[in-house]
PDB file of C-alpha atoms in Angstrom:
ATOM      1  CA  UNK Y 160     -25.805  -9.235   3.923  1.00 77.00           C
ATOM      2  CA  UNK Y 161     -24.178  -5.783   4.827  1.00 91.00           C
ATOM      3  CA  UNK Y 162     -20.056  -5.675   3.733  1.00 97.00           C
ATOM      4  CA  UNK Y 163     -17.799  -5.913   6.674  1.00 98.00           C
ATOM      5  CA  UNK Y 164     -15.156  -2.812   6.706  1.00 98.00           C
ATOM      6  CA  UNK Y 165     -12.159  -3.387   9.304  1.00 98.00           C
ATOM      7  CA  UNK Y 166     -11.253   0.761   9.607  1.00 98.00           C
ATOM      8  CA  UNK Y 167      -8.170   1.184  12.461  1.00 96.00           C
ATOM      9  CA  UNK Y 168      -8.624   4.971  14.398  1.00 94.00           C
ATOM     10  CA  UNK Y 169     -12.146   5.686  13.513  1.00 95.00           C
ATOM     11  CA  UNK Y 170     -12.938   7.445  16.896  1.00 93.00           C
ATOM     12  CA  UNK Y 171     -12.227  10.927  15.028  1.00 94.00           C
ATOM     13  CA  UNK Y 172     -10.719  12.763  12.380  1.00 95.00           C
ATOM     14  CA  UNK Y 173     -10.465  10.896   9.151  1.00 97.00           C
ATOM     15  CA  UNK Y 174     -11.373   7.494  10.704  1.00 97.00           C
ATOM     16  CA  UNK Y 175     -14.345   9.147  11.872  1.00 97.00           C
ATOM     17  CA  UNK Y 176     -15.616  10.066   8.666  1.00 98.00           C
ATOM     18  CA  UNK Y 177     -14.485   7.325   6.784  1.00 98.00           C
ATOM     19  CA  UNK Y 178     -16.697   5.113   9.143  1.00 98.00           C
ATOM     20  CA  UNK Y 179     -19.389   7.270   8.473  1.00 98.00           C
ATOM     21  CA  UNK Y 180     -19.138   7.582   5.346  1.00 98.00           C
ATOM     22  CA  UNK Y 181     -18.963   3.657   5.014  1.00 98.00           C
ATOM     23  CA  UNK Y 182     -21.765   2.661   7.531  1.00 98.00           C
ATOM     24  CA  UNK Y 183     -24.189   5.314   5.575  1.00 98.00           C
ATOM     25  CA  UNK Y 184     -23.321   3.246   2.103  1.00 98.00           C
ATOM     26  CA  UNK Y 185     -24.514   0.057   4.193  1.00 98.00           C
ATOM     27  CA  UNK Y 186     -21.314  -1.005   5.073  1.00 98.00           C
ATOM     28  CA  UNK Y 187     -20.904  -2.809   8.674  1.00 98.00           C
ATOM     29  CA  UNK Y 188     -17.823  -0.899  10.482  1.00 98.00           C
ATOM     30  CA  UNK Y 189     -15.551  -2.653  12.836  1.00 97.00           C
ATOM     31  CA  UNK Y 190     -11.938  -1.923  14.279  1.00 95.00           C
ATOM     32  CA  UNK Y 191     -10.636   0.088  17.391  1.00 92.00           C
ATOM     33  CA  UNK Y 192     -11.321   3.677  17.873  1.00 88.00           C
ATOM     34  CA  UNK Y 193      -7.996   4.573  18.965  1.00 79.00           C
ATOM     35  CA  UNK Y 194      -5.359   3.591  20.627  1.00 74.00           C
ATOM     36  CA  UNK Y 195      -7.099   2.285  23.889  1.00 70.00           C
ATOM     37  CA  UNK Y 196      -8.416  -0.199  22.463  1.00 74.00           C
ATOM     38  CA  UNK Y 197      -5.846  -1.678  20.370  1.00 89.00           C
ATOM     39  CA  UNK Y 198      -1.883  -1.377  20.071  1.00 89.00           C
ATOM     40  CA  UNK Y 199      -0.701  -1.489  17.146  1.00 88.00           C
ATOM     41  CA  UNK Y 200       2.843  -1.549  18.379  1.00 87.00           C
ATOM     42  CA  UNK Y 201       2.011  -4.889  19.772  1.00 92.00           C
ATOM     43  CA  UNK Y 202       2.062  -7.716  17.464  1.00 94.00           C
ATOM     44  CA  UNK Y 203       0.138  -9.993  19.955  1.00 95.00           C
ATOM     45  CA  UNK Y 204      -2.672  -7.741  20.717  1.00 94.00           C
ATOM     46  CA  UNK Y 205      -2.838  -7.063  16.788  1.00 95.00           C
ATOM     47  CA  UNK Y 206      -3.337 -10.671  16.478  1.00 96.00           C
ATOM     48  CA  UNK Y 207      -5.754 -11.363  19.004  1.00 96.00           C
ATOM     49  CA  UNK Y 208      -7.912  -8.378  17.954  1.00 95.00           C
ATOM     50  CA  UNK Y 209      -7.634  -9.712  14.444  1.00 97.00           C
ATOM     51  CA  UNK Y 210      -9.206 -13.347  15.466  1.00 97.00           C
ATOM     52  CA  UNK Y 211     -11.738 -11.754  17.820  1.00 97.00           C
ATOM     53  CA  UNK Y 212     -12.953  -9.950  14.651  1.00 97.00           C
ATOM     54  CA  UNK Y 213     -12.738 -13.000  12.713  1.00 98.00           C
ATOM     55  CA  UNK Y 214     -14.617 -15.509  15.129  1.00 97.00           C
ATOM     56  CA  UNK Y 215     -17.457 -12.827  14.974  1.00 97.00           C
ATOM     57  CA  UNK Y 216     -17.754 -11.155  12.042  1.00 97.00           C
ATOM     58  CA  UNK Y 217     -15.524 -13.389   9.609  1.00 97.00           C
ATOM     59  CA  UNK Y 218     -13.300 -11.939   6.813  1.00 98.00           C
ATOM     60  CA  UNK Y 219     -13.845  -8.104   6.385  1.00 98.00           C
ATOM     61  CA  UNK Y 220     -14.317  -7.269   2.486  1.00 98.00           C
ATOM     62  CA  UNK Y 221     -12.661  -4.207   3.165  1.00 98.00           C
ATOM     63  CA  UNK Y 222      -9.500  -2.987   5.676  1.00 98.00           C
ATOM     64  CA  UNK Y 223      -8.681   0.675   5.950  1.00 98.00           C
ATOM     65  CA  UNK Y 224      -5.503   1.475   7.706  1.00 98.00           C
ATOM     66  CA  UNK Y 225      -5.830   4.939   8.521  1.00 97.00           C
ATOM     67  CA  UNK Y 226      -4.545   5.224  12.481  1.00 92.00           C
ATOM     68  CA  UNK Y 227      -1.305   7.081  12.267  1.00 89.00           C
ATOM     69  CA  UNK Y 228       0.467   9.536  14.403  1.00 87.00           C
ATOM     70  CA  UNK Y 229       2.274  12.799  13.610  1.00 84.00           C
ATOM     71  CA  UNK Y 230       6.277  13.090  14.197  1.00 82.00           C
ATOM     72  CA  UNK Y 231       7.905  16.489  13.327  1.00 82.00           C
ATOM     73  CA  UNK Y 232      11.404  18.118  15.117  1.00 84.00           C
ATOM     74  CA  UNK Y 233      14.999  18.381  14.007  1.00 87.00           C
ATOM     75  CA  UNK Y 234      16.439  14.883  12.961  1.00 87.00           C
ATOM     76  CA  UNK Y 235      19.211  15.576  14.460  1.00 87.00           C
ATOM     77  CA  UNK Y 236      16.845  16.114  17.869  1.00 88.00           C
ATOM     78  CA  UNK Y 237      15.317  13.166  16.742  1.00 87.00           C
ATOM     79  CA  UNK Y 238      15.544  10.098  19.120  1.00 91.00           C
ATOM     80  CA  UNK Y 239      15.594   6.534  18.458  1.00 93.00           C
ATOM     81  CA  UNK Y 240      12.897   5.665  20.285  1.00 92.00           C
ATOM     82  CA  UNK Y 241      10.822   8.761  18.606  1.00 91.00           C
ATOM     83  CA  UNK Y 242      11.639   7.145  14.934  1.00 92.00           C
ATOM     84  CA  UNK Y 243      10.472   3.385  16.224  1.00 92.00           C
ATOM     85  CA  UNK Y 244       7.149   5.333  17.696  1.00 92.00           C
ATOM     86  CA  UNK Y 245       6.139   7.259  14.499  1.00 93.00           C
ATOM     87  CA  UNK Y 246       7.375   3.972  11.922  1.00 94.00           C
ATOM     88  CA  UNK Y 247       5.779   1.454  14.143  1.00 93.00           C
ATOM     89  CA  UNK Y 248       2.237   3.367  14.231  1.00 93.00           C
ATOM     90  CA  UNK Y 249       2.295   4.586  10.804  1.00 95.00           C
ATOM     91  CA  UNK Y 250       4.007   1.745   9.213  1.00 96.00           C
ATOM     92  CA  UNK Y 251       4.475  -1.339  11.356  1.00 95.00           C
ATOM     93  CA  UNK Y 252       0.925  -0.860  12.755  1.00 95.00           C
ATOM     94  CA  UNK Y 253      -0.705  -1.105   9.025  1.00 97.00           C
ATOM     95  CA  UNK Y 254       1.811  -4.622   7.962  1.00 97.00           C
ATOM     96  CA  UNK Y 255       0.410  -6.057  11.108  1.00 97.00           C
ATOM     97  CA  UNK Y 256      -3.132  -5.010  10.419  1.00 97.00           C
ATOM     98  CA  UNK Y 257      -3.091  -6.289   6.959  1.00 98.00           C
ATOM     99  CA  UNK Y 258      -1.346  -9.461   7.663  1.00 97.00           C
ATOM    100  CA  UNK Y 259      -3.795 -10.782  10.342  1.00 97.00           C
ATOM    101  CA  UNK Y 260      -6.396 -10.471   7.815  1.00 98.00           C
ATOM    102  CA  UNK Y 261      -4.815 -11.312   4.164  1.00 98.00           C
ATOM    103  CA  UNK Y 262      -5.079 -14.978   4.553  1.00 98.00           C
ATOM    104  CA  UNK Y 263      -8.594 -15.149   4.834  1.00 98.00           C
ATOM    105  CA  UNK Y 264      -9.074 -12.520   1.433  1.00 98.00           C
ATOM    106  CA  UNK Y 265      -6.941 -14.647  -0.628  1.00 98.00           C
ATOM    107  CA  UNK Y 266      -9.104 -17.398   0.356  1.00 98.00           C
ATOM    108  CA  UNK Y 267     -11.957 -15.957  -0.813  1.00 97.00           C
ATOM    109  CA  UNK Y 268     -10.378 -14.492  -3.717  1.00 98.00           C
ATOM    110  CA  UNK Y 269     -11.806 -11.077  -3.106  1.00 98.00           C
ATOM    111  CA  UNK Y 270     -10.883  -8.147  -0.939  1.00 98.00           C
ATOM    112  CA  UNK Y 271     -10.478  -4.636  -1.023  1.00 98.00           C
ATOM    113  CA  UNK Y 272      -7.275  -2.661   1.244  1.00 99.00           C
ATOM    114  CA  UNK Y 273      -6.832   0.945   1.419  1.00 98.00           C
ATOM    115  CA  UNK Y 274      -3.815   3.110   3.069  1.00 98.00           C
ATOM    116  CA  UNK Y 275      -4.066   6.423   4.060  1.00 98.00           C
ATOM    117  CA  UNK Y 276      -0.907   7.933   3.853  1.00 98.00           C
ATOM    118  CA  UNK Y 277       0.210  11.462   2.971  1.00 97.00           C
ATOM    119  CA  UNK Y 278       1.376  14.119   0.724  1.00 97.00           C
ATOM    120  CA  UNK Y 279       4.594  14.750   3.056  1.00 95.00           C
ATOM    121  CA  UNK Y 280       4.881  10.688   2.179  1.00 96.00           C
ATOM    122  CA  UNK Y 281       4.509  11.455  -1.476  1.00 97.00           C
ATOM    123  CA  UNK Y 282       7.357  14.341  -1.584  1.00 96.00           C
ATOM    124  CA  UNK Y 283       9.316  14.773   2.326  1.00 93.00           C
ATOM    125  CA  UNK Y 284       8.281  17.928   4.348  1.00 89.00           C
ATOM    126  CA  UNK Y 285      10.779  19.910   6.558  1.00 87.00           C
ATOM    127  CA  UNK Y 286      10.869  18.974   9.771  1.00 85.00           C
ATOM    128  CA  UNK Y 287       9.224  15.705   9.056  1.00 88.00           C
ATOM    129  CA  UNK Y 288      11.654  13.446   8.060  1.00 93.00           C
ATOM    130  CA  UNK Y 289      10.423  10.069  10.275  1.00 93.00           C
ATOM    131  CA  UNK Y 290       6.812  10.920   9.366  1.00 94.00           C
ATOM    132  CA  UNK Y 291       7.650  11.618   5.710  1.00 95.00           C
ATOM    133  CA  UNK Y 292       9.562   8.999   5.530  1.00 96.00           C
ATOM    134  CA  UNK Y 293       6.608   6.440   7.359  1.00 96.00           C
ATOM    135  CA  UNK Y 294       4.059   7.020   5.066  1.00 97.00           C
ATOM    136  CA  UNK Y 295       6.665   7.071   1.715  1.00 97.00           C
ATOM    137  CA  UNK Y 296       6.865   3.499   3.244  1.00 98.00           C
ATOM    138  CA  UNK Y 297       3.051   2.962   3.425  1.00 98.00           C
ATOM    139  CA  UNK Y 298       2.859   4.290  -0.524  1.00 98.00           C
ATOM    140  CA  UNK Y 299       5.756   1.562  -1.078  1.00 98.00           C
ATOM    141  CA  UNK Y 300       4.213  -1.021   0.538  1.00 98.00           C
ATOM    142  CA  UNK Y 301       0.764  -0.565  -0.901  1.00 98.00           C
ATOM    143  CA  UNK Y 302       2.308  -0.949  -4.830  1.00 98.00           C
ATOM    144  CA  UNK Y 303       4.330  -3.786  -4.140  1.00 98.00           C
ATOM    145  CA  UNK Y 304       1.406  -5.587  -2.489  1.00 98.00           C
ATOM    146  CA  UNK Y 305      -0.645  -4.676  -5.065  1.00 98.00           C
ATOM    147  CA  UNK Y 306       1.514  -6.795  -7.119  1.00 98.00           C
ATOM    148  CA  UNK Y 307       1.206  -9.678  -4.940  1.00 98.00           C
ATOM    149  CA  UNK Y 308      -2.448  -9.670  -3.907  1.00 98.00           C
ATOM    150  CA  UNK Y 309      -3.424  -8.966  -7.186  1.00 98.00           C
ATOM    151  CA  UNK Y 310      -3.817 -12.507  -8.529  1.00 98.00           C
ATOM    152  CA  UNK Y 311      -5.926 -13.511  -5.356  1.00 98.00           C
ATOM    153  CA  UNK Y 312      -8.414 -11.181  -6.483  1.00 98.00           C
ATOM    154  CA  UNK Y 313      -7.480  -8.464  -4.129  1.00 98.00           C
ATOM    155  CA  UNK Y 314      -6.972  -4.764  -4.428  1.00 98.00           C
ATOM    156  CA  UNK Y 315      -4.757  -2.638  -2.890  1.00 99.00           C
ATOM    157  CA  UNK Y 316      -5.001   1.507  -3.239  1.00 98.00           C
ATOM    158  CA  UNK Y 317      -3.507   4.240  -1.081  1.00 98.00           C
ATOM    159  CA  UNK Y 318      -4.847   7.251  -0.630  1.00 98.00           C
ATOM    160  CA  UNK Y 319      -2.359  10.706  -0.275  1.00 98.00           C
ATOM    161  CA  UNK Y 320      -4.194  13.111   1.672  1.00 98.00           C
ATOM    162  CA  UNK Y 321      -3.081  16.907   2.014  1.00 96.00           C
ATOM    163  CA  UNK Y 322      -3.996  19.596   4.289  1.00 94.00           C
ATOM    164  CA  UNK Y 323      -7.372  18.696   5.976  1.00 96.00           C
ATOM    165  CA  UNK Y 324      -8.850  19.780   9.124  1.00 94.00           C
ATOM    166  CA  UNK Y 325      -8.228  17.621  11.765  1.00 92.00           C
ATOM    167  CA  UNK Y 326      -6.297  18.039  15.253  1.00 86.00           C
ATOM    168  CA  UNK Y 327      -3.125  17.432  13.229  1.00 81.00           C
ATOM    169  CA  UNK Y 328      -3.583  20.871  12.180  1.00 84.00           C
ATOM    170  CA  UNK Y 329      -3.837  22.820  15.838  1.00 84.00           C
ATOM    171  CA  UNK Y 330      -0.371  23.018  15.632  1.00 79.00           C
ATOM    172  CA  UNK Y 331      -0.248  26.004  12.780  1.00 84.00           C
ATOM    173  CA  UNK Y 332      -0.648  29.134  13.473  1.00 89.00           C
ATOM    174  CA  UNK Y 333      -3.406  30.772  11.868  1.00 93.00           C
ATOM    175  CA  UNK Y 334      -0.737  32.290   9.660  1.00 93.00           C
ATOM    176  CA  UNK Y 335       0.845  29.380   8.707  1.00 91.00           C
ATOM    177  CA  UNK Y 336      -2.467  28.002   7.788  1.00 92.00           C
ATOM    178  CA  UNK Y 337      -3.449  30.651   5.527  1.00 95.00           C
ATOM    179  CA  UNK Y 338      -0.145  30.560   4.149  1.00 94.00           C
ATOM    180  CA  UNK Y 339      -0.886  26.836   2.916  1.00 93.00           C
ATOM    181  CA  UNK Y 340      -4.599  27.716   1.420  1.00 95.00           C
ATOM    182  CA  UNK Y 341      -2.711  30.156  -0.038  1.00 96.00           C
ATOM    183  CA  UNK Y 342      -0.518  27.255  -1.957  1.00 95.00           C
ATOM    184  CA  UNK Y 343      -3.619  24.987  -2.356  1.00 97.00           C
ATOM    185  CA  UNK Y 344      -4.939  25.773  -5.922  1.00 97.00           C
ATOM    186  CA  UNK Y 345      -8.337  24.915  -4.780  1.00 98.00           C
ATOM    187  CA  UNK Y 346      -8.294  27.608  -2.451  1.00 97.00           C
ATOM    188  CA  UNK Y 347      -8.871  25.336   1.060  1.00 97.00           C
ATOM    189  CA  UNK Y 348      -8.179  23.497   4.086  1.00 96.00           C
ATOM    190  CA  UNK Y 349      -9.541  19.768   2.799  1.00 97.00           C
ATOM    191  CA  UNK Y 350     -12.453  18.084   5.323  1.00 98.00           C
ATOM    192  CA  UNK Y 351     -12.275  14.552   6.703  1.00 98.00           C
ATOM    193  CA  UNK Y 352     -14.941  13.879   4.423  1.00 98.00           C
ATOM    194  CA  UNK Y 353     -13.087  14.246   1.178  1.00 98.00           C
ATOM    195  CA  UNK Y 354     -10.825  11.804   2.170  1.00 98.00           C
ATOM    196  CA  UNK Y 355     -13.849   9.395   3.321  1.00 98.00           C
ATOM    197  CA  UNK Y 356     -15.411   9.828  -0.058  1.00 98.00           C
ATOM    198  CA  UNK Y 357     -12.448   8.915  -1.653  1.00 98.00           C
ATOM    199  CA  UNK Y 358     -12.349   5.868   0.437  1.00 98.00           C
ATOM    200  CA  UNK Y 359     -15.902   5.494  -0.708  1.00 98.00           C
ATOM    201  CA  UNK Y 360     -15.356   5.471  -4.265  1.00 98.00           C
ATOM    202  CA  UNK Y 361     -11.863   3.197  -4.250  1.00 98.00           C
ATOM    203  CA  UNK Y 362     -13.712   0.486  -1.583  1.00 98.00           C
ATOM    204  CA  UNK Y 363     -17.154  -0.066  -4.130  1.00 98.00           C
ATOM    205  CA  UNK Y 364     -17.573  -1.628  -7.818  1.00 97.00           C
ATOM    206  CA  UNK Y 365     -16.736   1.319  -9.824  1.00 98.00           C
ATOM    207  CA  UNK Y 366     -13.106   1.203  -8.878  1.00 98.00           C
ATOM    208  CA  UNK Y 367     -12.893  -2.305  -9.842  1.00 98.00           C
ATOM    209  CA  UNK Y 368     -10.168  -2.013 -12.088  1.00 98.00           C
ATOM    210  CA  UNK Y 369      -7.863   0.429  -9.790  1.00 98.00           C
ATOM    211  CA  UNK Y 370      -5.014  -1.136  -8.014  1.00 98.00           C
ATOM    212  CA  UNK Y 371      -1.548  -0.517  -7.073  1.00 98.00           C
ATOM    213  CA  UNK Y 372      -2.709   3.739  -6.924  1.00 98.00           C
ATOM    214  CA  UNK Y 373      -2.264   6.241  -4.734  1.00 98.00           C
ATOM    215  CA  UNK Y 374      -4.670   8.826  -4.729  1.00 98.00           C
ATOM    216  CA  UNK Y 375      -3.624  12.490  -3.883  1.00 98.00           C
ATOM    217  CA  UNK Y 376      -6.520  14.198  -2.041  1.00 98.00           C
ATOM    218  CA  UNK Y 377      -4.947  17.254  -1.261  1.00 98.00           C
ATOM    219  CA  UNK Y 378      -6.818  20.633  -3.169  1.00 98.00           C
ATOM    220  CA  UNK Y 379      -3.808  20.825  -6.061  1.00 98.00           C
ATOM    221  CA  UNK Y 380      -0.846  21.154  -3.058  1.00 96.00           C
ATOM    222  CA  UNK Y 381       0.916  18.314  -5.087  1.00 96.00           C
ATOM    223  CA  UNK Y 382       0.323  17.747  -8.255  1.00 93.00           C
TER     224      UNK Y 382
END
């Protein structure tokens, strides 16, 4: 029987190819596209989503929370309801996500849970304190459940990604852009698809041992 691989924002971007890149190593993908079809800011509709997914496909072996959004500005322009959007997507969004579907992993004594996060989460960015801050969360939170989950059999890995080309980046110049392959020691913009594969290779067997990690994809931009 095919795995079952829960991946949140898979209608594009990295959730695109990370559900490609999944489905086309025989995994079964399931979870909302985008936002349309699930809020994450809604702990009710998270739940409900969660049992609909339950009642037909049972426990998935394998949760990505990748949906996020970005958040950049001035904190001092920042608003309190712009923090509680960007936190609540980026961070709330993936506790609620995992939650609905822990219990039924540690019952089984086997699961696999991967984050995406970011390099901004990994060291702060200018201008993008909330988001920075939002996915230094998601780094935190994947460790310390690491710790927890780990005696139920379950792993928990995060992956860091850096520049890669996805609508996040229409809002660089082209100069700005160049100015960041320019910093990346692998001389490029990353794709979707190195971020999938990494999802790839922390999700199967040969990462069996690999928990508690979070995995800079990002050309050499942070090392």
């Amino acid at each position: 029987m095919a795995k079952l691989a829960f991946v949140t924002g898979r209608g594009r971007g990295i959730g695109l190819a990370v559900a490609q890149a999944l489905e086309a190593e025989g995994y079964r993908v399931v979870g909302p596209k985008g936002r349309t079809e699930l809020d994450l800011l809604d702990p009710d509709a998270v739940r409900s989503h969660a049992d609909m997914i339950l009642g037909m496909y049972g426990v998935p072996d394998l949760v990505v929370n990748n949906a996020g959004m970005e958040g950049s500005g001035l904190l001092q322009d920042m608003s309190v309801s712009d923090w509680n959007r960007v936190m609540d997507t980026n961070l709330r969004g993936a506790f609620l996500i995992t939650r609905a579907f822990v219990p039924g992993m540690v019952s089984r004594k086997s699961g696999c849970i991967i984050n995406i996060a970011s390099i901004w989460g990994q060291v702060g960015a200018s201008f993008e304190s909330v988001y920075s801050a939002s996915k230094g969360g998601l780094i935190a939170f994947t460790k310390a459940l690491a710790k927890e989950l780990g005696p139920s059999g379950i792993r928990v890995n995060c992956i860091s990604p850096g520049c890669i080309n996805t609508r996040m980046m229409d809002e660089y110049t082209e100069e700005e852009k160049a100015a960041l392959i320019e910093e990346t020691p692998l001389g490029r913009i990353g794709e979707p698809e190195d971020v999938a594969n990494a999802v790839v290779f922390l999700a199967g067997d040969k990462a069996s041992f690999i928990t508690g990690q979070d995995l800079g994809v990002n050309g050499g931009f942070v090392i």
